[in-house]
Coordinates of C-alpha atoms in Angstrom, one line a residue:
Chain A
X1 CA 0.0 0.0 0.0
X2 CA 1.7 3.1 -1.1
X3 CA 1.4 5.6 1.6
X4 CA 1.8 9.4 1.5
X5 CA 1.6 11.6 4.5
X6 CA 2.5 14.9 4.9
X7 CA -0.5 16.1 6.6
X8 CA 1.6 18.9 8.3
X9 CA 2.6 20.9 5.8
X10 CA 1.2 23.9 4.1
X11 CA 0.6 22.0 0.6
X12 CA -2.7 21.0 -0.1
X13 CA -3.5 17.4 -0.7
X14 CA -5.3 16.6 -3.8
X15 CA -5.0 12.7 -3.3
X16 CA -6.1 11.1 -0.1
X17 CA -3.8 10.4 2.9
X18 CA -4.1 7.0 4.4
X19 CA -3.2 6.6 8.2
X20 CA -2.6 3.2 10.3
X21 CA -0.2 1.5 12.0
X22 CA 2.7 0.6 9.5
X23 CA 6.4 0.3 10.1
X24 CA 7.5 1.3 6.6
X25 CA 10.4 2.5 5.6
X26 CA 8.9 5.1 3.3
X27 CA 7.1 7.2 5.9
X28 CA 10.5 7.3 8.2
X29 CA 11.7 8.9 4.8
X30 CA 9.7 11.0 3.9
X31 CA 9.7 12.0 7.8
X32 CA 12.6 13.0 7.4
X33 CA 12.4 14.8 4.1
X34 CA 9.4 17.0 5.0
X35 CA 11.7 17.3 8.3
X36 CA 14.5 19.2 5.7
X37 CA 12.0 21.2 4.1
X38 CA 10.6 22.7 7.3
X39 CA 14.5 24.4 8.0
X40 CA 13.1 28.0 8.9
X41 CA 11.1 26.5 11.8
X42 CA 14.0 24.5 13.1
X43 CA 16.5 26.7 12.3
X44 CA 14.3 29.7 14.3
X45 CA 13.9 27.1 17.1
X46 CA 17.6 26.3 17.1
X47 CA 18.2 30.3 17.0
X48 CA 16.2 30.9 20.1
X49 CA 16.8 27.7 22.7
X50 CA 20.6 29.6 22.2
X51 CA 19.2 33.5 22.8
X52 CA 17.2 32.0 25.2
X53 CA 19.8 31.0 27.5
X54 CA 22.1 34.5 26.9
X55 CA 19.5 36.7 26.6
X56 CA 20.0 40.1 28.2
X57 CA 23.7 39.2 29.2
X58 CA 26.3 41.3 28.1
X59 CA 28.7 38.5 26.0
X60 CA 25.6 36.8 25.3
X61 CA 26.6 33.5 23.8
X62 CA 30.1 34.4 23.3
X63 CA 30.3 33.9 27.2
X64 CA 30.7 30.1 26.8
X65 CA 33.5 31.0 24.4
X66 CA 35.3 32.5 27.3
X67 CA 34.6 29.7 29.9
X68 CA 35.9 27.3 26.6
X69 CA 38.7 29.8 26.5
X70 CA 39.7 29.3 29.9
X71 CA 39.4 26.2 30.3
X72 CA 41.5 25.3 27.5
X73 CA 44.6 27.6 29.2
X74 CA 44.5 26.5 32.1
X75 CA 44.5 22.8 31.0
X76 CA 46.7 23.5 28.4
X77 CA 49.3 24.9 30.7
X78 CA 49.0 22.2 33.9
X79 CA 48.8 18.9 31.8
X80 CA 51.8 20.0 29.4
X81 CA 53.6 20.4 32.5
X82 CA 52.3 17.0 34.1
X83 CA 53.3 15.1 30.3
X84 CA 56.6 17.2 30.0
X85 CA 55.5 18.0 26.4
X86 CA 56.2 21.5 25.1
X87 CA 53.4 23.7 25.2
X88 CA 53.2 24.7 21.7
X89 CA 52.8 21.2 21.0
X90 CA 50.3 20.3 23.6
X91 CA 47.7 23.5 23.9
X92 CA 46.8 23.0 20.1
X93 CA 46.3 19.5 20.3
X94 CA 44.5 20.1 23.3
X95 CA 42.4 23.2 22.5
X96 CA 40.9 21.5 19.1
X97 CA 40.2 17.9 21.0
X98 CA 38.2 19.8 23.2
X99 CA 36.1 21.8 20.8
X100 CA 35.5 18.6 19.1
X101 CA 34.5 16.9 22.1
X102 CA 32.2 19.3 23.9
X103 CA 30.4 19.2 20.3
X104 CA 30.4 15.2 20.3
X105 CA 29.6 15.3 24.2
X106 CA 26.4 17.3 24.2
X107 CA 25.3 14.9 21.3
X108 CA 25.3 12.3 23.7
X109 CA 24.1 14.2 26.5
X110 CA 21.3 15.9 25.2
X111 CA 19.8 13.1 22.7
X112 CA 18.1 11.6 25.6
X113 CA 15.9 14.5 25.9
X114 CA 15.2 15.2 22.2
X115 CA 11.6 13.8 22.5
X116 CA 10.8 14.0 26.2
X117 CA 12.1 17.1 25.7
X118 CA 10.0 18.5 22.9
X119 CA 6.5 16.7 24.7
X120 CA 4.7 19.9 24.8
X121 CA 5.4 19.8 20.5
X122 CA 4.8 16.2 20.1
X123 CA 1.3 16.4 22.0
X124 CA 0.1 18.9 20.4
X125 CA 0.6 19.8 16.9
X126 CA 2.1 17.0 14.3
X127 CA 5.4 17.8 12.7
X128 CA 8.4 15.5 11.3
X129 CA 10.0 13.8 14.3
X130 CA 12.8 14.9 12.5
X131 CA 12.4 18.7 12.7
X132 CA 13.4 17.8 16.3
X133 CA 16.6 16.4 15.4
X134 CA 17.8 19.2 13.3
X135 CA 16.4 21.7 15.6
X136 CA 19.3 20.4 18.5
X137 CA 21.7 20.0 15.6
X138 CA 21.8 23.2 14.5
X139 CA 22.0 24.8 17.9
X140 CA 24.9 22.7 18.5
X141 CA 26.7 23.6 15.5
X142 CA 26.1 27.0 16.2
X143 CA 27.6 26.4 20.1
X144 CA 30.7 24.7 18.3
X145 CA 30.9 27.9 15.9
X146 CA 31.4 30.1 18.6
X147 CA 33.9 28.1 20.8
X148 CA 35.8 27.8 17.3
X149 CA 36.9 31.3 17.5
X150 CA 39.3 30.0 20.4
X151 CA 41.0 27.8 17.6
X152 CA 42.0 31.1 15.5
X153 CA 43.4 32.8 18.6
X154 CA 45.4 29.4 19.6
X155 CA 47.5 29.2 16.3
X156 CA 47.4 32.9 16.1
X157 CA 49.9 33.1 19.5
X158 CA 51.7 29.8 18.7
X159 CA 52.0 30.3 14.7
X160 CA 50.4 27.3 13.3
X161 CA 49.5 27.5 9.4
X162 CA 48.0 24.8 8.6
X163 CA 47.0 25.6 5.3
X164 CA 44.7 23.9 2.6
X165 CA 44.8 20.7 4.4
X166 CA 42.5 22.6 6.6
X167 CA 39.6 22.4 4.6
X168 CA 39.5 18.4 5.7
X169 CA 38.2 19.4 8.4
X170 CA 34.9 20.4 6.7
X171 CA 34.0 16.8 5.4
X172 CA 35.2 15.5 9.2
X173 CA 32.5 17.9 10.7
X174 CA 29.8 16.6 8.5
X175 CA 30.6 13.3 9.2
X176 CA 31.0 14.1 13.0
X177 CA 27.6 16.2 12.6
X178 CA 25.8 13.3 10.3
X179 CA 26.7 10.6 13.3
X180 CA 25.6 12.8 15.8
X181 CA 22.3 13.4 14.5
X182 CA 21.8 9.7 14.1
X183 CA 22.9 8.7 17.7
X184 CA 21.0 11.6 19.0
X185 CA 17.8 9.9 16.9
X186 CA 18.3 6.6 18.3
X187 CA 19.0 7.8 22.0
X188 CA 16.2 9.9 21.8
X189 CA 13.7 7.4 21.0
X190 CA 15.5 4.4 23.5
X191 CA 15.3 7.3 25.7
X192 CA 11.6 8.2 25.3
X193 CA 10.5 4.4 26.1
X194 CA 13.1 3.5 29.2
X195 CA 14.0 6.4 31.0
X196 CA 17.0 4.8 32.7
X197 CA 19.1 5.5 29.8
X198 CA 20.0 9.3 29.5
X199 CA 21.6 8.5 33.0
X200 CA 23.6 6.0 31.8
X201 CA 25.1 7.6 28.9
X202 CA 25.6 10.2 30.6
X203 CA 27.9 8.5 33.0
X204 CA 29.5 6.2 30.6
X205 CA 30.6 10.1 28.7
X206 CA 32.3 11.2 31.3
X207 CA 34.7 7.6 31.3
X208 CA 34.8 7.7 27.3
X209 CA 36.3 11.6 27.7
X210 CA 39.2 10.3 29.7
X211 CA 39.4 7.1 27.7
X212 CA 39.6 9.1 24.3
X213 CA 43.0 10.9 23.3
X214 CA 41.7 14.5 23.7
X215 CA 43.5 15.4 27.6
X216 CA 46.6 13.0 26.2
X217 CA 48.2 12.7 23.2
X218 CA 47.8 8.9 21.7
X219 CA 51.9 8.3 21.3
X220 CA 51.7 8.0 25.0
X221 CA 50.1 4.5 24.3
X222 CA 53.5 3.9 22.2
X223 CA 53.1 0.0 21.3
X224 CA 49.2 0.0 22.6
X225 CA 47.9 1.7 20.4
X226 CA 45.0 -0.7 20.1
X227 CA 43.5 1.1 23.2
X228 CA 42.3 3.9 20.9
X229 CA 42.0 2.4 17.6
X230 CA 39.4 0.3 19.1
X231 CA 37.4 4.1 20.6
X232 CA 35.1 5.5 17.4
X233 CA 35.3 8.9 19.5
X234 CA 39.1 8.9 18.8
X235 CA 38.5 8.4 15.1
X236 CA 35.7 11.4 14.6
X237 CA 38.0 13.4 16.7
X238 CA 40.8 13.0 14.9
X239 CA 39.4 13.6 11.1
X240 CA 38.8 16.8 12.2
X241 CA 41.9 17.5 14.8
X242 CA 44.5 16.1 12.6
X243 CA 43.4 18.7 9.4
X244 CA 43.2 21.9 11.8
X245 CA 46.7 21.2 13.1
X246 CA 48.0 21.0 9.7
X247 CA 48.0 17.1 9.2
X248 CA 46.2 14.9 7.0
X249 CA 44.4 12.2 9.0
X250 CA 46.1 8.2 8.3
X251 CA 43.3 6.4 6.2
X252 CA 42.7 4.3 9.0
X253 CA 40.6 7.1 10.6
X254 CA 38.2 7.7 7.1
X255 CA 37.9 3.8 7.3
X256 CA 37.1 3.8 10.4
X257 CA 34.4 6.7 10.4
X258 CA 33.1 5.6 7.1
X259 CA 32.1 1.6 9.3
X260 CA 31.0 4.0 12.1
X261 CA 28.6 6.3 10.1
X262 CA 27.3 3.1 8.2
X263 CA 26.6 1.1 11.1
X264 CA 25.0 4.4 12.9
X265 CA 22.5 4.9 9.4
X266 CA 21.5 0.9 9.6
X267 CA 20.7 1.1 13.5
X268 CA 18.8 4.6 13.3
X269 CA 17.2 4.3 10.3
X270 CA 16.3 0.7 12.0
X271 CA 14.4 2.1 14.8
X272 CA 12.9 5.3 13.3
X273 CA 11.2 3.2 10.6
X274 CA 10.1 0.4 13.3
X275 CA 8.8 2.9 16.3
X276 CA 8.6 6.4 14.7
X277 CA 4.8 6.2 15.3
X278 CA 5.1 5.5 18.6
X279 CA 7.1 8.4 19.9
X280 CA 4.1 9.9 20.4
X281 CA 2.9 7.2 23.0
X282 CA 6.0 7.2 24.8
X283 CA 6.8 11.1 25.2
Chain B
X1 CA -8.4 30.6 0.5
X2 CA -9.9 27.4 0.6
X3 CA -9.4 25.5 -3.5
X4 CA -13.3 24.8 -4.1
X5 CA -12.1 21.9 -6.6
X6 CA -10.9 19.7 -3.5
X7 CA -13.5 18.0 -1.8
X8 CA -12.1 17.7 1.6
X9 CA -13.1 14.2 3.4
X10 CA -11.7 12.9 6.9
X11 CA -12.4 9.0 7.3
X12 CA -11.8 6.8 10.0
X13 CA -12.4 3.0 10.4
X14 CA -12.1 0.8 12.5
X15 CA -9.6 3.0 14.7
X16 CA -8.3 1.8 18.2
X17 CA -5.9 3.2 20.4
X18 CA -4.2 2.0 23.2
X19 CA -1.8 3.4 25.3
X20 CA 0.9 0.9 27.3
X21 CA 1.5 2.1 30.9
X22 CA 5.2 0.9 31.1
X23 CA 5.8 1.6 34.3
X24 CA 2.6 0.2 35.9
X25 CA 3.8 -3.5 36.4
X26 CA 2.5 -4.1 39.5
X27 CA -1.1 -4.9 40.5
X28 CA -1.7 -2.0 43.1
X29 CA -1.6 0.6 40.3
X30 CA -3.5 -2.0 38.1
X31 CA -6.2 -1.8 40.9
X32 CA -5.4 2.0 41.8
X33 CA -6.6 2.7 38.3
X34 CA -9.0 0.4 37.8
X35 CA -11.2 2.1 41.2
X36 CA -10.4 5.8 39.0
X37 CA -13.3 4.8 36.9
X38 CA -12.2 7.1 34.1
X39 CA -13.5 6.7 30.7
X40 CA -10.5 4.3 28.9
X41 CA -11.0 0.5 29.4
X42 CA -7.6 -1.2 30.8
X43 CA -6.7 -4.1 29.1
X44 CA -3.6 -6.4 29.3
X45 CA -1.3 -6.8 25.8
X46 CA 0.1 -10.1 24.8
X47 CA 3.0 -9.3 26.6
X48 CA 1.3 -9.0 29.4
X49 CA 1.8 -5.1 29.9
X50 CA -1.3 -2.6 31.2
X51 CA -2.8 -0.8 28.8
X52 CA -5.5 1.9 28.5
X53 CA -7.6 1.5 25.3
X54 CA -8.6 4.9 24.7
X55 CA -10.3 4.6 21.5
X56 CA -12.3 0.9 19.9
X57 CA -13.2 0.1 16.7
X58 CA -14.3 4.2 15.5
X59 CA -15.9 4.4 12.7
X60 CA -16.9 7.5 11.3
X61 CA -17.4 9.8 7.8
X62 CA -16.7 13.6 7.9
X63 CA -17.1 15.1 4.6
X64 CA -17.2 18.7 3.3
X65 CA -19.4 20.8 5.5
X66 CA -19.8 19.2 8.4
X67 CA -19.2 20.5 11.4
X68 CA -18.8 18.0 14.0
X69 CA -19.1 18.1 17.9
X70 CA -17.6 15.7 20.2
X71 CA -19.2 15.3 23.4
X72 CA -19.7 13.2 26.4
X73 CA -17.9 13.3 30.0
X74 CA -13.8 13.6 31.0
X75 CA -11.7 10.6 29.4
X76 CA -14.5 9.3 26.9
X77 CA -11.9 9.8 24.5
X78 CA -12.1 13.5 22.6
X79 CA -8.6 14.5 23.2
X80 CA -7.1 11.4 22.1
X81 CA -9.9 11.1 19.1
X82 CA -8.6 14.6 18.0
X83 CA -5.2 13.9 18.1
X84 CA -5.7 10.4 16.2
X85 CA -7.2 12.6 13.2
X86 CA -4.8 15.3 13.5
X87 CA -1.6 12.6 13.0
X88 CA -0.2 13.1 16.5
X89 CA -1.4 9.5 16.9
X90 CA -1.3 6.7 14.6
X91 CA -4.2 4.4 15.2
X92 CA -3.0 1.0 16.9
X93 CA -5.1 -0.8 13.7
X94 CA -7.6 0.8 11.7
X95 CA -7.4 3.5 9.3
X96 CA -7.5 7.4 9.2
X97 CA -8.0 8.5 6.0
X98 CA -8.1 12.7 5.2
X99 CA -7.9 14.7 1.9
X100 CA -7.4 18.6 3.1
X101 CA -4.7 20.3 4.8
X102 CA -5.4 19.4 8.7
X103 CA -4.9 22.1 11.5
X104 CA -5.0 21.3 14.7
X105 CA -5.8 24.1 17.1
X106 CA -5.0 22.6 20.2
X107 CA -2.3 24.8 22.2
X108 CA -2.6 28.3 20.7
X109 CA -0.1 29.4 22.9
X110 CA 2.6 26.4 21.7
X111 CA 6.1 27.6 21.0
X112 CA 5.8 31.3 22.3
X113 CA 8.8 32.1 23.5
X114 CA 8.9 35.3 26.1
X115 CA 12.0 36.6 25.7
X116 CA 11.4 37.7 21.8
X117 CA 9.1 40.1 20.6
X118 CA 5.7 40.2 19.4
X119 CA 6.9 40.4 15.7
X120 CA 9.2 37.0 16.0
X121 CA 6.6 35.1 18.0
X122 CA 4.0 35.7 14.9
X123 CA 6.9 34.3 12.6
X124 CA 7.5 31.6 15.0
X125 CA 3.9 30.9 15.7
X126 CA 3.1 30.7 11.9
X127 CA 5.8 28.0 10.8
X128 CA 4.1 26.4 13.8
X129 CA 0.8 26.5 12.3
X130 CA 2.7 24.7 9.0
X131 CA 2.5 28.1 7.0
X132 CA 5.5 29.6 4.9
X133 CA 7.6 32.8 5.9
X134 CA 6.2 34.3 3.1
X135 CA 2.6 33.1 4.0
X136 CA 2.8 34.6 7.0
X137 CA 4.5 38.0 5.8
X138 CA 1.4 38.2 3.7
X139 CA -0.9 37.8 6.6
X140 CA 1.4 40.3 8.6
X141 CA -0.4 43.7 8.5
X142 CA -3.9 41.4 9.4
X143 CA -2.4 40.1 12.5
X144 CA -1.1 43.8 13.3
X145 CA -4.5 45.5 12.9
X146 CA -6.3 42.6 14.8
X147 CA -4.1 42.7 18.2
X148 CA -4.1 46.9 18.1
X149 CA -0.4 45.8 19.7
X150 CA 1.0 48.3 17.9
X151 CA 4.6 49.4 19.1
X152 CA 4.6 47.0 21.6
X153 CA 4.8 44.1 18.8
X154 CA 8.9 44.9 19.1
X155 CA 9.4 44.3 22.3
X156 CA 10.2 41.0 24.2
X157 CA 6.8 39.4 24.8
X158 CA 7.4 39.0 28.4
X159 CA 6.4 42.2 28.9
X160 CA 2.9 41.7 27.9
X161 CA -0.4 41.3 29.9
X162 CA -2.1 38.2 29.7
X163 CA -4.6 40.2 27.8
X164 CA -2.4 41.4 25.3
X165 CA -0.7 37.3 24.7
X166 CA -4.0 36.4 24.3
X167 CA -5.0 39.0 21.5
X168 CA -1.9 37.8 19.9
X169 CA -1.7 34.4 19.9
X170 CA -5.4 34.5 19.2
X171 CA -4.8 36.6 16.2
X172 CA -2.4 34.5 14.4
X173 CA -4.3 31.2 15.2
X174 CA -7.4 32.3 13.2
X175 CA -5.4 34.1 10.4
X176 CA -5.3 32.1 7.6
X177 CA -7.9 29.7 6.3
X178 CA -8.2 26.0 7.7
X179 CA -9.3 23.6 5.9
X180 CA -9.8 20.6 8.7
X181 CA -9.7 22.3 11.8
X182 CA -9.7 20.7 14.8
X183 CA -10.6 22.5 17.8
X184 CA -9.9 20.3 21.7
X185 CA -12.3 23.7 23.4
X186 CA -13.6 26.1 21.3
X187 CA -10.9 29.1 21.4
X188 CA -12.1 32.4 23.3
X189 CA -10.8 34.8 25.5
X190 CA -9.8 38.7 26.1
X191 CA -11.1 41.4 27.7
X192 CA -14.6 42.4 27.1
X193 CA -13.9 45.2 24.5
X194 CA -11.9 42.4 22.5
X195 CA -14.6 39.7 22.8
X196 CA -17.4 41.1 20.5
X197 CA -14.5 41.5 17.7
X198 CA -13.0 38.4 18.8
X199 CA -15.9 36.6 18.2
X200 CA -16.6 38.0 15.0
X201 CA -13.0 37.0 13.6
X202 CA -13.1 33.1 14.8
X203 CA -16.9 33.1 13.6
X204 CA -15.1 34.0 9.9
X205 CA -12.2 31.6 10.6
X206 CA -14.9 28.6 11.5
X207 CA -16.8 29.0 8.4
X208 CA -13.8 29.0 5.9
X209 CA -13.1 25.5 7.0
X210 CA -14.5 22.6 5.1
X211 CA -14.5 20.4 7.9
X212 CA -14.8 20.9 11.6
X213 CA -14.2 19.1 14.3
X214 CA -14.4 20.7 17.7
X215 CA -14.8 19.2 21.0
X216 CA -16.8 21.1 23.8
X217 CA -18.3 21.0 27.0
X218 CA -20.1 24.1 26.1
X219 CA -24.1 23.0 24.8
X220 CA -24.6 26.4 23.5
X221 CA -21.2 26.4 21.5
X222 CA -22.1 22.9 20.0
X223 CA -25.5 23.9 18.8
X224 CA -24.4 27.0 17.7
X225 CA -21.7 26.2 15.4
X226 CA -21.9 22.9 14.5
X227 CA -24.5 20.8 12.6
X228 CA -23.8 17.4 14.0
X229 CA -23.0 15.5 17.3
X230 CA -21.1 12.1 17.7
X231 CA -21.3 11.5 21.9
X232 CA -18.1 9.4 22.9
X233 CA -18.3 7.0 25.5
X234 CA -15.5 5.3 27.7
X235 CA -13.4 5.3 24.3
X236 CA -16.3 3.9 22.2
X237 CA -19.1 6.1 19.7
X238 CA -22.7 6.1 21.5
X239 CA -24.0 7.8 19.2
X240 CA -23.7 10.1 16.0
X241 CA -26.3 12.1 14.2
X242 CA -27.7 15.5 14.0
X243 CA -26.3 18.1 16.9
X244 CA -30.0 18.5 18.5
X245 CA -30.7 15.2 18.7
X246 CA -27.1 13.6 19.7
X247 CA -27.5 17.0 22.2
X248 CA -30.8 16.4 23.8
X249 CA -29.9 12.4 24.2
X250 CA -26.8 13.3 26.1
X251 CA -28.6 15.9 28.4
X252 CA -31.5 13.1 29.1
X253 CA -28.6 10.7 30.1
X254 CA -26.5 12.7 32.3
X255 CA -29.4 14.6 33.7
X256 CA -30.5 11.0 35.1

C-alpha cells in the first residue's frame, strides 16, 4: 500500500492520505524529508533555545567562548607540565580535542531528551519527528561555531599554518555532525521508552572523555595503540583534529568513520522506521 | 483561500488506540486505576503489559461541511480522538484517511517564546501552524491590525499582559484559512472590548473551514456552530447524528 503523508505541511492534498499503523520505511523517509524542508522553523527554534539561554547578558553567547577559552589555558598549561611535552605542542592538540569533544559530548548528553524534551510539540501539533533532530543540531553547530573562535586565537599566538589541508576538516564535521544526529535519533527514541538510559550515557561520557585521546596525546600509548584504535570517539575526533593542526588524517581514521557512520545509518534508520509512530505514545 | 475543486473528506475505520503504561507492572496501580473509573477501558497486551484503550473500533465519515461536535464526560476519548485525526497518533489498527490540509488548534499558545518580541513570536507561531515565511508575511499587516499591539509588537513578549498574549496568539491562530480544523475547546478569550470583535474573527475563521471538528463541554457552542454530534463513551461512539438530537440524548442521560 503506497502511503503518503505529509498532513503537516502547508501544501494542499489533492490525493487522499491514508493513516494506520505501519512500520515502513517510506514514511521514516519521507519524515525526514518534510523534516529538511521545514529548515526556517528549526533553524528559528535552534536560534532561540541559544538566545534563550544568553538573553540580556552582556557577551551573550560568546560567554561560553570565554569559559571554553579558559578552560582550555588552564588545561593547556597544567597537563603540558604533568606530560613534560612542550606547550606549543600540547595546547593545540588540546584546544581543538576539546572543541571537538564538547560538540560530540552534548550529542550524547542531550539526545536523551530530544523527544521527552520536545513533549509539549509532540502532544500537540504533528510535525516531522525529524524537525526535532535538526532543531538540536543546528544549535549545537552553532555552540561549536562560537567556541571555534578560540582555535583562531590558539594558532594565532603559537603560529600554526595549517594551510589547505584545513579544509578536511569540513567533510570530518559533516561526518562528526551526520553521526551525531543519528545517535541523538536513536537515543532519543530508547530514551523516550526506558528512562534509565540518558543517565547512563551520561555517566558512561564522562569515562569515554578520559578514555579518548583528547587530555593526552595517543603516542603516549607507544606499542598499545590498540587502546584507541578500538574508541570511534578517537576516530571522529581525529578527522577533524588532525586537518586543523595542519596534518592529513592516516586512512585508518576515514575507514574507520566511514564503518561507524554506516553502522550508525542501519541502527537509526532501524528504529525510526520500526517505532517512529510511537514516539508519540511514549513522550 | 480554501481550492473549491478539493473536496475535503476525513475518514476513520475501525480506529483503536491503546496506550501501554510501562511503568505500571505491578497490581496496586492496576487496581489503583481500575477504582479511578475514568472513561478508557484497561486491558492487558500479549506481553502482558497494562494498557489503557482509549479509542475501539471508531468508525466515522466527515465530509465537506460538516461541522462535527464531540461530546460526552472527561476521558470518553475527545482529546485522544482529535489527536488520532490530527496525526499526532497513529491508530493502533484501523485506518484514518483525510484529503485537506489538517490544523489542529490545540495549544494556541505552543512555542511562544517570552524573551522575543511580538513580531518574531507571529513568525514563529506561523511556521508552527505549518504556514510559509512568506505566507505569514502576507498575513502580517492582518495580524497587526487585529491585536491593536501596535509598538509593543517589538518588544520582548514578556512584557505583555495576559490580555495582550491572548490578542496575539489568538490573532495568528485564526489568520489564515483552515481547511480541517480541529478544535480540543472552542478558542475564546480577552477582555470584554476584545470579545465582541474576537468573536466576529473566529466566527469567519470557522466558516472557511470545510470540515470541523471541535470538541466542547459548552451545549450552546455545540448547537451553535456545528451541525452534527457524535457522543463518545468510555473510548467507544454512542452515538452520531444531528447536533439537537445527539445534544438532547446526552442531556436526558447525564441529567439521570
Amino acid at each position: 500500500m503506497p502511503v503518503t503523508d505529509n498532513v503537516e505541511l502547508a501544501t494542499m492534498q489533492k490525493q487522499p492520505v491514508v493513516r494506520g499503523h505501519n512500520k515502513s520505511w517510506g514514511r521514516a523517509w519521507l519524515d525526514i524529508r518534510t523534516g529538511l524542508t521545514l529548515w526556517p522553523l528549526w533553524g528559528r527554534l535552534g536560534w532561540n533555545d541559544i538566545l534563550q539561554r544568553y538573553r540580556r547578558s552582556m557577551l551573550g553567547p560568546l560567554w561560553l567562548t570565554a569559559s571554553m577559552a579558559i578552560m582550555v589555558v588552564s588545561l593547556g598549561i597544567l597537563y603540558a607540565e604533568l606530560f613534560k611535552t612542550p606547550i606549543n605542542d600540547f595546547l593545540p592538540f588540546l584546544c581543538v580535542g576539546l572543541l571537538i569533544w564538547n560538540l560530540m559530548s552534548t550529542f550524547l548528553m542531550e539526545g536523551g531528551t530530544l523527544f521527552t524534551g520536545s513533549e509539549s510539540y509532540i502532544k500537540q501539533v504533528r510535525l516531522p519527528y525529524t524537525v526535532y533532530v535538526f532543531r538540536s543540531c543546528w544549535s549545537k553547530l552553532i555552540i561549536f561555531f562560537h567556541n571555534f573562535l578560540i582555535y583562531f586565537g590558539v594558532i594565532w599566538y603559537f603560529g600554526i599554518w595549517p594551510g589547505a589541508t584545513a579544509l578536511l576538516a569540513v567533510p570530518g564535521l559533516a561526518i562528526l555532525l551526520l553521526n551525531g544526529a543519528l545517535t541523538s535519533l536513536t537515543l532519543g527514541m530508547i530514551s523516550a521508552r526506558f528512562r534509565d538510559i540518558p543517565q547512563l550515557v551520561n555517566s558512561v561520557v564522562q569515562i569515554v572523555f578520559f578514555v579518548t585521546p583528547i587530555m593526552w596525546k595517543p603516542e603516549l600509548l607507544q606499542h598499545r595503540t590498540y587502546i584507541a584504535d578500538a574508541n570511534p570517539f578517537f576516530h571522529l575526533v581525529e578527522i577533524i583534529r588532525g586537518p586543523l593542526l595542519g596534518s592529513v588524517p592516516d586512512p585508518k581514521h576515514y575507514l574507520a568513520a566511514f564503518i561507524i557512520t554506516l553502522l550508525n545509518l542501519v541502527v537509526a534508520g532501524m528504529f525510526f522506521a520500526r517505532f517512529r509512530s510511537r514516539i508519540s505514545y511514549w513522550v | 483561500m480554501t481550492d473549491q475543486s478539493t473536496v475535503t473528506e476525513l475518514v476513520l475505520q475501525d480506529v483503536s488506540v491503546s496506550f501501554p503504561i510501562y511503568h505500571g507492572g505491578s497490581r496496586s496501580l492496576k487496581k489503583s486505576l481500575m477504582f479511578r473509573g475514568s472513561g478508557g477501558h484497561l486491558a492487558t497486551d500479549a506481553s502482558h503489559r497494562i494498557t489503557v484503550e482509549a479509542l475501539r473500533n471508531i468508525s466515522m465519515n466527515i465530509q465537506a461541511g460538516d461541522r462535527v461536535a464531540l461530546i460526552g464526560s472527561n476521558g470518553a476519548g475527545k482529546t485522544t480522538l482529535l489527536r488520532v485525526m490530527a496525526g499526532i497518533y497513529e491508530p493502533v489498527s484501523g485506518t484514518v484517511t483525510s484529503r485537506g490540509r489538517i490544523s489542529p488548534m490545540f495549544d494556541i499558545g505552543l512555542g511562544i517564546d517570552q524573551e522575543i518580541s511580538g513580531y518574531e513570536n507571529i513568525r514563529l507561531r506561523g511556521l508552527i501552524l505549518g504556514l510559509r515565511p512568506d505566507e505569514i508575511e502576507e498575513r502580517m499587516q492582518d495580524i497587526i491590525d487585529f491585536t491593536e499591539l501596535g509598538d509593543y509588537l517589538d518588544i520582548p513578549v514578556r512584557t505583555y499582559s495576559s490580555g495582550m498574549m491572548t490578542r496575539l496568539t489568538f490573532a495568528v491562530a485564526t489568520c489564515f484559512a483552515p481547511e480541517i480544523l480541529l478544535m480540543d475547546e472552542w478558542i475564546m478569550a480577552g477582555d470584554a472590548g476584545f470579545i465582541s470583535k474576537a468573536e466576529h474573527r473566529i466566527q469567519r475563521f470557522v466558516e472557511k473551514a470545510s470540515i470541523m471538528v471541535l470538541a466542547s463541554h459548552s451545549q450552546a457552542i455545540c448547537r451553535r456552530f456545528c451541525n452534527r454530534g457524535i457522543w463518545m463513551e468510555t473510548g467507544q461512539v454512542r452515538a452520531i447524528g444531528p447536533i439537537d438530537e445527539i445534544l438532547d440524548q446526552y442531556a436526558a442521560h447525564t441529567g439521570q
